[in-house]
C-alpha positions as a Python dict, from the first residue, in 0.01 Angstrom:
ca = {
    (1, 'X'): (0, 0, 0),
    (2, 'X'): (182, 46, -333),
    (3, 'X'): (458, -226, -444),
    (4, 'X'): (784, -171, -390),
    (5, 'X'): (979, -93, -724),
    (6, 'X'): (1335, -75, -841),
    (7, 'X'): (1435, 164, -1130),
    (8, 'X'): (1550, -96, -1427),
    (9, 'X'): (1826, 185, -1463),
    (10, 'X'): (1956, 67, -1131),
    (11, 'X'): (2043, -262, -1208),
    (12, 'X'): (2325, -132, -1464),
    (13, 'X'): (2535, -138, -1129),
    (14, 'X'): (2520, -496, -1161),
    (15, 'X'): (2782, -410, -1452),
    (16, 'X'): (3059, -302, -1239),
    (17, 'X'): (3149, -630, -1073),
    (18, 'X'): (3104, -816, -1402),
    (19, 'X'): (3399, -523, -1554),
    (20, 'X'): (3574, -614, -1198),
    (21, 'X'): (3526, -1012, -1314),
    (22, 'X'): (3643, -925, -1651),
    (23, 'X'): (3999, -716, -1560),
    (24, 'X'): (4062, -1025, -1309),
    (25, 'X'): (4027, -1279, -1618),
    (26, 'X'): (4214, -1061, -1865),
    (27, 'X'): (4505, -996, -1581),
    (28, 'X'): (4497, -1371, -1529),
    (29, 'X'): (4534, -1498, -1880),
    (30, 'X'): (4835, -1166, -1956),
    (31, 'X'): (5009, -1046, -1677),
    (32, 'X'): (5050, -1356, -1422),
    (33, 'X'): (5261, -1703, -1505),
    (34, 'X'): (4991, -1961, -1600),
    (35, 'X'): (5217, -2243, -1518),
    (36, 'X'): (5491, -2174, -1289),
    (37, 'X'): (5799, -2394, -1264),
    (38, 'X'): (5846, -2451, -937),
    (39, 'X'): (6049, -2780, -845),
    (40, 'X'): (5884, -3088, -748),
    (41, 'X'): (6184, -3160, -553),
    (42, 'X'): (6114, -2890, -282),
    (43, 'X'): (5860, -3197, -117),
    (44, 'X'): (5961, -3416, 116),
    (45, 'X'): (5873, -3789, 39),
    (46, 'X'): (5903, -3919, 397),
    (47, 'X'): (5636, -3732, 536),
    (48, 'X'): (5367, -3792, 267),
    (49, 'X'): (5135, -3849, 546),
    (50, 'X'): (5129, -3484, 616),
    (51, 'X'): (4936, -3443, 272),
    (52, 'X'): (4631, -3492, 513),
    (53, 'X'): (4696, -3199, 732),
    (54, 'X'): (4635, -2974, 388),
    (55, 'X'): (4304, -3180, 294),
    (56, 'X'): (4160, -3136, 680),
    (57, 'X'): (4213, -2752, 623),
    (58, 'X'): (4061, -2773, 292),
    (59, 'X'): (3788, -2946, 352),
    (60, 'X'): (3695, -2748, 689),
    (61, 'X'): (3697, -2437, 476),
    (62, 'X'): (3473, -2564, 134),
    (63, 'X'): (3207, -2748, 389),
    (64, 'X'): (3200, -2369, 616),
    (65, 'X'): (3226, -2153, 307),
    (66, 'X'): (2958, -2370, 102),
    (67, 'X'): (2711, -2353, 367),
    (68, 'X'): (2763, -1952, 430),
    (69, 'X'): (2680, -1877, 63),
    (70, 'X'): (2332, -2026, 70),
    (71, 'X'): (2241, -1740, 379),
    (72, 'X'): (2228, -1448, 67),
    (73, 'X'): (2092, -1679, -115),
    (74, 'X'): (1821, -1707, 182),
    (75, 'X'): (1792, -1342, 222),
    (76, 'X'): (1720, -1222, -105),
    (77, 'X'): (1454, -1496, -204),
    (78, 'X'): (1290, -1332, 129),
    (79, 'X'): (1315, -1029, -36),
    (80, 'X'): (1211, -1168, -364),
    (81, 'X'): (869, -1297, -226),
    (82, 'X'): (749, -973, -43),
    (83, 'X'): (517, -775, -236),
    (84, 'X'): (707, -614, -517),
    (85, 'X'): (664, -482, -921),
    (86, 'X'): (683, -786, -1147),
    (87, 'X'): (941, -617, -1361),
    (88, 'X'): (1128, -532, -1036),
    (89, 'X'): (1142, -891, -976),
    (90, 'X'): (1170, -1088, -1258),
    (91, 'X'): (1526, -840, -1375),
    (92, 'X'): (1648, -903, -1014),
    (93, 'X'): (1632, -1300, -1138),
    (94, 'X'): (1765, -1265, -1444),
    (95, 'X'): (2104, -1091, -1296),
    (96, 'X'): (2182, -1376, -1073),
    (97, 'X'): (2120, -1585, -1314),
    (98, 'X'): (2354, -1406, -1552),
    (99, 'X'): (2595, -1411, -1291),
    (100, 'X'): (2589, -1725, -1220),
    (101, 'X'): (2679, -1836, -1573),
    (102, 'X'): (2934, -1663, -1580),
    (103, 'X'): (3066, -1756, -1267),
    (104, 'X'): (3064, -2134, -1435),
    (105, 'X'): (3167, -2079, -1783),
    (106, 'X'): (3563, -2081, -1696),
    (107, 'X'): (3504, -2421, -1517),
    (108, 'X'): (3317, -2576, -1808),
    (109, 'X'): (3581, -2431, -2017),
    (110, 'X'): (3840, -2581, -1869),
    (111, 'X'): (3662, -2909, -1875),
    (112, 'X'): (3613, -2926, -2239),
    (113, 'X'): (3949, -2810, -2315),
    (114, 'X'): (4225, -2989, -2133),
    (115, 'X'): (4525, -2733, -2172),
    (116, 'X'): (4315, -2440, -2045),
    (117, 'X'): (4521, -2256, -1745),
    (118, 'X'): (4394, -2381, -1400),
    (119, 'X'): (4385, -2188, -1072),
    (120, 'X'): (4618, -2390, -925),
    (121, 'X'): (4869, -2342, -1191),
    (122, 'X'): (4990, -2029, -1062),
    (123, 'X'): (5097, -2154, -692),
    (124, 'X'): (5305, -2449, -912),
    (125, 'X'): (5082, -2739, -1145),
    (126, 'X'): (5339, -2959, -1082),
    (127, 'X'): (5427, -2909, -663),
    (128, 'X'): (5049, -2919, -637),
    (129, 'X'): (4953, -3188, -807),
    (130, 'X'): (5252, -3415, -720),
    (131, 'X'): (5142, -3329, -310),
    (132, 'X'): (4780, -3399, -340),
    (133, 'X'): (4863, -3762, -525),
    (134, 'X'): (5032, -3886, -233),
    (135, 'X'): (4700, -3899, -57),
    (136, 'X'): (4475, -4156, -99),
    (137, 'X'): (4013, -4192, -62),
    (138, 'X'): (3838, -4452, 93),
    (139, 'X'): (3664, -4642, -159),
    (140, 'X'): (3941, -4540, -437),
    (141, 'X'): (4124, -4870, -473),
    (142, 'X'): (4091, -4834, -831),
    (143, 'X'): (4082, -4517, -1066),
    (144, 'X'): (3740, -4661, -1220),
    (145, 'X'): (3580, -4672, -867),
    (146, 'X'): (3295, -4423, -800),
    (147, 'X'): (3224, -4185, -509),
    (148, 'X'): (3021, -3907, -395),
    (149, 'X'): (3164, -3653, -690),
    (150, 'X'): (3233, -3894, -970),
    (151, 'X'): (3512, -4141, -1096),
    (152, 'X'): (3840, -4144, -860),
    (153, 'X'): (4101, -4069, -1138),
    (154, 'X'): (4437, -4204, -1079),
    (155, 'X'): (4466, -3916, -872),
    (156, 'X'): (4199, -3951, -608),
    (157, 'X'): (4270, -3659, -372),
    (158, 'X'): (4377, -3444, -659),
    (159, 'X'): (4002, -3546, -860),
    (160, 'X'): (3857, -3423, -472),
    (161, 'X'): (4026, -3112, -482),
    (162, 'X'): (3915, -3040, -887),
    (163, 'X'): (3586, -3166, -808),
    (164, 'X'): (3469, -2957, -506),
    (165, 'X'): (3640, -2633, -651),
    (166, 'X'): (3416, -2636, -942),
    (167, 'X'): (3110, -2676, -704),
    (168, 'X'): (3232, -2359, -458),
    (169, 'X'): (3283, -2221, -755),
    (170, 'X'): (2979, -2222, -862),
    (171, 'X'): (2803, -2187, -508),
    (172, 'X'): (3008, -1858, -495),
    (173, 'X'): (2873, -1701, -826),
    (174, 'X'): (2502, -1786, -711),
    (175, 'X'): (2616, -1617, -379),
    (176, 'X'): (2776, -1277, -525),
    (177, 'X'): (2479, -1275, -779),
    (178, 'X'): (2251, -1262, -480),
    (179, 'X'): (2438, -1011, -289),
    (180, 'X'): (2474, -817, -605),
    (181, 'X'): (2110, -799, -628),
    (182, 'X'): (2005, -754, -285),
    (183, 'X'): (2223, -462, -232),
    (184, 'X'): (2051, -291, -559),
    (185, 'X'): (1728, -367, -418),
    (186, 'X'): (1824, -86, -141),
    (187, 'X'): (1727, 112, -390),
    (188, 'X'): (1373, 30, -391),
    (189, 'X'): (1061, 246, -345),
    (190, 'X'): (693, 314, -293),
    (191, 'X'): (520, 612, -472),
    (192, 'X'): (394, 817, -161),
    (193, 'X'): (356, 1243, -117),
    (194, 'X'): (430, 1162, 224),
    (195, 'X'): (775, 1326, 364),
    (196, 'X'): (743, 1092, 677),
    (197, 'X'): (700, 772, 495),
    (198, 'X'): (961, 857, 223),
    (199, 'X'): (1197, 870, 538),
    (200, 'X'): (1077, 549, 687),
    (201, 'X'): (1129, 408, 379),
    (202, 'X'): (1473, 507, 340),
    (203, 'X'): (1561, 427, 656),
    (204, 'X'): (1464, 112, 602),
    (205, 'X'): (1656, 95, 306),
    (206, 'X'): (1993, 193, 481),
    (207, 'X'): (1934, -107, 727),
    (208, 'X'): (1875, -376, 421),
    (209, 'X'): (2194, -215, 226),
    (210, 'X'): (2380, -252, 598),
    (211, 'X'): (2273, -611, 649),
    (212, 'X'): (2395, -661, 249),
    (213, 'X'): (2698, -513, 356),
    (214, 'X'): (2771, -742, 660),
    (215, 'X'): (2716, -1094, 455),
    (216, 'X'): (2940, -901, 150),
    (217, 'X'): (3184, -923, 435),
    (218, 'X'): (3097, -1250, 548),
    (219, 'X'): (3166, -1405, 220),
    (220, 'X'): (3436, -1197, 144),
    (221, 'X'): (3628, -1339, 465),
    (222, 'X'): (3566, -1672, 436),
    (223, 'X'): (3601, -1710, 95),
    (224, 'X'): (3956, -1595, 182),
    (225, 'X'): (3948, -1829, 421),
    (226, 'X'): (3896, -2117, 154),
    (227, 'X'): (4132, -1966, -150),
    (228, 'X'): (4376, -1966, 110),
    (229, 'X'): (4325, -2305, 232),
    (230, 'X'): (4397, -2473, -86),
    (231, 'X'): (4700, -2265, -173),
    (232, 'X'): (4831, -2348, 155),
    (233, 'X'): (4755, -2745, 143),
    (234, 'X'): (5082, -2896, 9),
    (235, 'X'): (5296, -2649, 239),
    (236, 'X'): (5338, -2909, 507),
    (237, 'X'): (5501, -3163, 280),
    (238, 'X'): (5782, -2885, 117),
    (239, 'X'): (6114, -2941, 302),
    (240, 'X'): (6180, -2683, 527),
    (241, 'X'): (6469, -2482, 352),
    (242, 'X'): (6210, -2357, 61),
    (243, 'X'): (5897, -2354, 314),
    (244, 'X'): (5981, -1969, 377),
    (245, 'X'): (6030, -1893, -19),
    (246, 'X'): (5700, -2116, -115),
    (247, 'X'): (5476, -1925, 148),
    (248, 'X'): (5604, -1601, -9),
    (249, 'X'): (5453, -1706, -313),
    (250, 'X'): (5140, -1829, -214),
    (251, 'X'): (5042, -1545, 48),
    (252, 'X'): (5158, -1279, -293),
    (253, 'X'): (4919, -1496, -483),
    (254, 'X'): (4654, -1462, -186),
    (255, 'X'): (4677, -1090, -177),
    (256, 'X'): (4642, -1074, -552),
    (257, 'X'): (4323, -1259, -472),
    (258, 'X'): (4213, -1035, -199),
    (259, 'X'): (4206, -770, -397),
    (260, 'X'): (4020, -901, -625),
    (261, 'X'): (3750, -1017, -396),
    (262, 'X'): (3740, -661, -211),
    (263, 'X'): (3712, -495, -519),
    (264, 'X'): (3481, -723, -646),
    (265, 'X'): (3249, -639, -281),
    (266, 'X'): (3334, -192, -309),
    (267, 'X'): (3213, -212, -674),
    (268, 'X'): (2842, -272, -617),
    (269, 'X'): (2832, -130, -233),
    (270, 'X'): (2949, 217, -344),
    (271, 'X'): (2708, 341, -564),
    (272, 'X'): (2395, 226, -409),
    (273, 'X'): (2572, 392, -91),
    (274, 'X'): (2645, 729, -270),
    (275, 'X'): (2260, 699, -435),
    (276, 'X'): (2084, 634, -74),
    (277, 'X'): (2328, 923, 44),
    (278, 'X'): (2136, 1193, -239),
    (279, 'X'): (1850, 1100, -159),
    (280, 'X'): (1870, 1141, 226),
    (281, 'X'): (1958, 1450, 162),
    (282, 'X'): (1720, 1549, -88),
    (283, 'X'): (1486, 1439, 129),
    (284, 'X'): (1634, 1631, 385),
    (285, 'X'): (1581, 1966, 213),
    (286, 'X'): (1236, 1909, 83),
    (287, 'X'): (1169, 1800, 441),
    (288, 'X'): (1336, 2149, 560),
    (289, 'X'): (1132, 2375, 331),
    (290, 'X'): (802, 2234, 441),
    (291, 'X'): (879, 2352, 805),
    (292, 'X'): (724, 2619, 962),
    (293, 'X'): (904, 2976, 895),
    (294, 'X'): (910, 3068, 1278),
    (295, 'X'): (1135, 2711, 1370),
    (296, 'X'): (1475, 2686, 1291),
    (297, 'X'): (1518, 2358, 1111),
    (298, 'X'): (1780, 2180, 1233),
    (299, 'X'): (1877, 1935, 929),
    (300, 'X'): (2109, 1723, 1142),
    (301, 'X'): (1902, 1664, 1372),
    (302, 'X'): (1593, 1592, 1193),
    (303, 'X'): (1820, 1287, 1005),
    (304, 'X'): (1925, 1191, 1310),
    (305, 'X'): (1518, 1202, 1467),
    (306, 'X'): (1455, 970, 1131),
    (307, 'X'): (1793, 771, 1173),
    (308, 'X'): (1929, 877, 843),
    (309, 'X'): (2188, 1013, 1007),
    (310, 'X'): (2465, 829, 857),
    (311, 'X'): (2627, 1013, 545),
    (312, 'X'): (2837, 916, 262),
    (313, 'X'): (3186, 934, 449),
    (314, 'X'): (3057, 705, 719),
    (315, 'X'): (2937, 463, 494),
    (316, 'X'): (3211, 445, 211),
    (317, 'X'): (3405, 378, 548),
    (318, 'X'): (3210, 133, 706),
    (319, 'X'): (3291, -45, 357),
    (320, 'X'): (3671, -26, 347),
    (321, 'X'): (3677, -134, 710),
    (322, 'X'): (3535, -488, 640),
    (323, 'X'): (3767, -509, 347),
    (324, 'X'): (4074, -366, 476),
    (325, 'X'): (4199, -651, 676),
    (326, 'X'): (4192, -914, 463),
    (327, 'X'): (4445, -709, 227),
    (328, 'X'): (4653, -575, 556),
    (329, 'X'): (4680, -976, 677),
    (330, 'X'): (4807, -1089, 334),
    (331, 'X'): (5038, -753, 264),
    (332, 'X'): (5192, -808, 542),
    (333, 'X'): (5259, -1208, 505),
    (334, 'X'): (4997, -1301, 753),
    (335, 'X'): (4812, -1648, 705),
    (336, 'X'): (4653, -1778, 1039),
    (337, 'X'): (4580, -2087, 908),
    (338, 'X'): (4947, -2208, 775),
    (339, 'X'): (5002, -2314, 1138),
}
């Protein structure tokens, strides 16, 4: 059996979520506030204690969402290892790698440069970081002390937040690299004359780009789930009055986020979806003209006999249905986990 083979021209898709990646950075740095004033005296110093209720959140959410992005990480080093074209292979490493880097270049930027724009900064650098210093670590009695991640700072919760960012961060970019990659892989093939095998093939194909499609999701949720969690941890120590007008500006910065994340997950689904698509159907007619003259060929059903039944419309769907209600929660000012 011939090695499985992926076009080199294929993994140009790989280009439309690094343009997606770009836009984000270019709207970031332009068109939103890189440090927004908001008060420090909207928190409440006599419940300081409730600093923790943010960090348990926070903490639930990196510890879940780093452990989900090693699964495509799983999957497509499974994939890697079957028997496939060296070329095919060795490009597919090269992209996550690319991606990766890039995914870590703003966090190494804003470690050698001190005035570089955080994320936080746009939620409030100063609510934020005057919340998470109320908190204290075990083992941080003094700023020199050591732990798991490094010095503790003079800001020990505040160095745990900075410190575990950068490593989702850079968890995330191996995982989108790898779901990236796996979903072009979709598009691999065998050289066969075969009609019946070609099918098989593509059917097979449609499953691996469904699967890539379902941990897309995956990660697309819960990496909601953990942007959220850190815009949302010094919430419970604003006073009341300007809770309502603070969670209006976190869940707008959430959706902004969303967006980002969904269009981030559309940009490499839809065209190996729309590709598979012409090729079922190609497939489909070659398939029909083979057929004896006498039989009516029924080209619905035959896709449907070969389970290739599913066409463009139903998969471009399937798509915006996984991404849909993460924009519909935060559009319409829905956070589950504010409590």
């Amino acid at each position: 059996m011939t090695k499985r083979r992926v076009r080199l021209g294929y993994f140009a898709i790989a280009l439309l979520p690094v343009c997606v990646f770009a836009l984000h950075e270019i709207i970031q740095k332009h068109m939103i506030a890189t440090e927004l004033d908001v008060p420090v005296s909207i928190l409440v110093d006599e419940r300081t204690w409730l600093e923790a209720v943010g960090r348990f959140r926070f903490l639930a959410a990196a510890w879940f969402f780093a452990a989900l992005t090693l699964l495509p990480v799983a999957v497509l080093a499974r994939n890697l290892i079957r028997p496939m074209e060296r070329r095919t292979r060795i490009t597919a490493i090269t992209i996550v790698l690319t991606i990766l880097v890039l995914a870590i270049v703003p966090t190494v930027q804003q470690h050698m440069a001190s005035k570089t724009p955080q994320i936080y900064h746009q939620v409030g650098k100063a609510v934020f970081e005057s919340a998470l210093s109320q908190g204290t670590l075990p083992g941080c009695i003094d700023p020199e002390d050591s732990w798991l991640l490094g010095k503790c700072g003079d800001m020990p919760v505040f160095t745990l937040f900075r410190r575990i960012l950068d490593v989702i961060n850079a968890l995330a970019g191996l995982a989108i690299g790898s779901l990236i990659v796996g979903m072009i892989l979709c598009l691999g093939s065998r050289e066969t004359r075969s009609i019946e095998e070609t099918a098989a093939e593509l059917a097979k194909n449609l499953r691996q780009m469904r699967q890539q499609l379902y941990l897309s999701s995956l990660i697309l949720t819960f990496g909601m789930f953990f942007a959220a969690s850190w815009m949302y941890w010094p919430l419970p120590v604003i006073s009341d009055s300007e809770k309502a007008a603070y969670n209006s500006l976190v869940t707008a910065s959430a959706l902004f986020t969303g967006t980002y994340f969904c269009l981030l997950m559309l940009s490499y689904f839809l065209p190996v979806a729309v590709i598979l698509d012409g090729r079922i159907a190609n497939l489909a007619i070659a398939a029909s003209r083979e057929s004896d003259a006498e039989d009516a060929f029924d080209i619905e059903e035959w896709r449907s006999s070969h389970k290739l039944a599913e066409g463009t419309g139903d998969i471009i769907r399937a798509g915006f249905a996984l991404a849909a209600p993460i924009l519909a929660a935060f559009a319409g000012g829905i956070s589950p986990i504010t409590g």
